[in-house]
Amino acid sequence: AQSVTQLGSHVSVSEGALVLLRCNYSSSVPPYLFWYVQYPNQGLQLLLKYTSAATLVKGINGFEAEFKKSETSFHLTKPSAHMSDAAEYFCAVSDNFSGGSNYKLTFGKGTLLTVNP
Amino acid sequence: DSGVTQTPKHLITATGQRVTLRCSPRSGDLSVYWYQQSLDQGLQFLIQYYNGEERAKGNILERFSAQQFPDLHSELNLSSLELGDSALYFCASSLLNTGELFFGEGSRLTVL
């Protein structure tokens, strides 16, 4: 069974500071990995995804994540935080059912990012 | 706007009642997923449908059921409601199995 662990339910940074949100995964097969963002009173939106191509993945809004197989990690970073980045961030892992139609995405518990002025 | 529409946005009901949540996926998406989000459990996968057929099941209670209709919209039925069923219920859709799910804005259910 796959699982995702997000270290830190709440991260607070100053505007302009580095953002680092941690995610470790457990999977018995090569995983697909994702970061989603949820702004207040909205649904989840895909930030970026890793699907076994480049290990450094760039997403929207200046975010990127690096897949490290040896550490089973997929941490999300952004060099300089902006007030508009305040939201909840979810790491997720999926089965790599190539060509299949049965499919499940397992989410971590989420990390709430606060950006202070 | 993700293109996924969920109704109603808010619903308040009493214990023991039954409600139906509706989801219209993005145009052309064949898969529909239902998730429950609560403070204590986080985002829990409930069930997936693909082109009208159930394809994957998660932590869905027996009191809950879902279906996907020929026009691809889906409904989640919650019955014999309990206080603990109060949560945000999300629907998501996708065309391909790449993990890129498109989420609706959710239906917030409050059981009193």
mmCIF file of C-alpha atoms in Angstrom, chain A residues 32 34 36 38 41-46 49 51 88 90 94-95 97 99-109, chain B residues 31 33 35 37 40-45 48 50 55-58 88 90 97-105 108:
data_model
loop_
_atom_site.group_PDB
_atom_site.id
_atom_site.type_symbol
_atom_site.label_atom_id
_atom_site.label_comp_id
_atom_site.label_asym_id
_atom_site.label_seq_id
_atom_site.Cartn_x
_atom_site.Cartn_y
_atom_site.Cartn_z
ATOM 1 C CA TYR A 32 3.823 9.028 -9.618
ATOM 2 C CA PHE A 34 2.182 15.173 -7.024
ATOM 3 C CA TYR A 36 -1.590 20.035 -4.963
ATOM 4 C CA GLN A 38 -5.807 24.335 -1.800
ATOM 5 C CA ASN A 41 -12.825 27.795 0.214
ATOM 6 C CA GLN A 42 -11.589 26.260 -3.008
ATOM 7 C CA GLY A 43 -10.883 22.838 -4.418
ATOM 8 C CA LEU A 44 -7.426 21.402 -4.934
ATOM 9 C CA GLN A 45 -5.310 22.519 -7.843
ATOM 10 C CA LEU A 46 -2.331 20.682 -9.300
ATOM 11 C CA LYS A 49 3.826 16.218 -10.905
ATOM 12 C CA THR A 51 6.065 10.805 -13.602
ATOM 13 C CA GLU A 88 -2.669 24.374 2.272
ATOM 14 C CA PHE A 90 -0.910 18.394 -0.235
ATOM 15 C CA SER A 94 -0.476 7.202 -7.083
ATOM 16 C CA ASP A 95 -0.219 3.727 -8.463
ATOM 17 C CA PHE A 97 -1.251 1.677 -13.577
ATOM 18 C CA GLY A 99 -2.920 2.023 -19.403
ATOM 19 C CA GLY A 100 -5.330 0.993 -16.684
ATOM 20 C CA SER A 101 -8.539 2.714 -15.802
ATOM 21 C CA ASN A 102 -8.574 1.816 -12.126
ATOM 22 C CA TYR A 103 -6.552 4.341 -10.288
ATOM 23 C CA LYS A 104 -6.220 5.936 -6.879
ATOM 24 C CA LEU A 105 -4.452 9.025 -5.575
ATOM 25 C CA THR A 106 -3.421 8.915 -1.919
ATOM 26 C CA PHE A 107 -2.930 12.276 -0.213
ATOM 27 C CA GLY A 108 -0.879 13.334 2.745
ATOM 28 C CA LYS A 109 -2.466 15.183 5.665
ATOM 29 C CA SER B 31 -13.217 9.195 -14.572
ATOM 30 C CA TYR B 33 -13.493 10.439 -8.019
ATOM 31 C CA TYR B 35 -13.031 12.392 -1.689
ATOM 32 C CA GLN B 37 -12.056 16.027 3.641
ATOM 33 C CA ASP B 40 -9.234 14.761 11.722
ATOM 34 C CA GLN B 41 -8.993 12.395 8.733
ATOM 35 C CA GLY B 42 -7.658 14.725 6.056
ATOM 36 C CA LEU B 43 -8.431 13.845 2.440
ATOM 37 C CA GLN B 44 -9.849 10.347 2.182
ATOM 38 C CA PHE B 45 -10.477 8.625 -1.113
ATOM 39 C CA GLN B 48 -13.785 6.069 -8.391
ATOM 40 C CA TYR B 50 -14.764 5.180 -14.984
ATOM 41 C CA ARG B 55 -13.201 0.969 -10.638
ATOM 42 C CA ALA B 56 -11.707 1.599 -7.212
ATOM 43 C CA LYS B 57 -13.038 1.763 -3.705
ATOM 44 C CA GLY B 58 -11.501 3.417 -0.695
ATOM 45 C CA LEU B 88 -16.258 18.672 2.782
ATOM 46 C CA PHE B 90 -14.928 16.768 -3.212
ATOM 47 C CA ASN B 97 -4.696 8.103 -15.525
ATOM 48 C CA THR B 98 -1.860 10.539 -14.942
ATOM 49 C CA GLY B 99 -2.808 11.752 -11.490
ATOM 50 C CA GLU B 100 -3.831 15.123 -12.792
ATOM 51 C CA LEU B 101 -7.183 15.317 -11.115
ATOM 52 C CA PHE B 102 -9.362 18.364 -11.537
ATOM 53 C CA PHE B 103 -11.283 19.143 -8.388
ATOM 54 C CA GLY B 104 -14.590 20.844 -7.902
ATOM 55 C CA GLU B 105 -15.057 23.374 -5.120
ATOM 56 C CA ARG B 108 -19.819 21.208 2.596
#
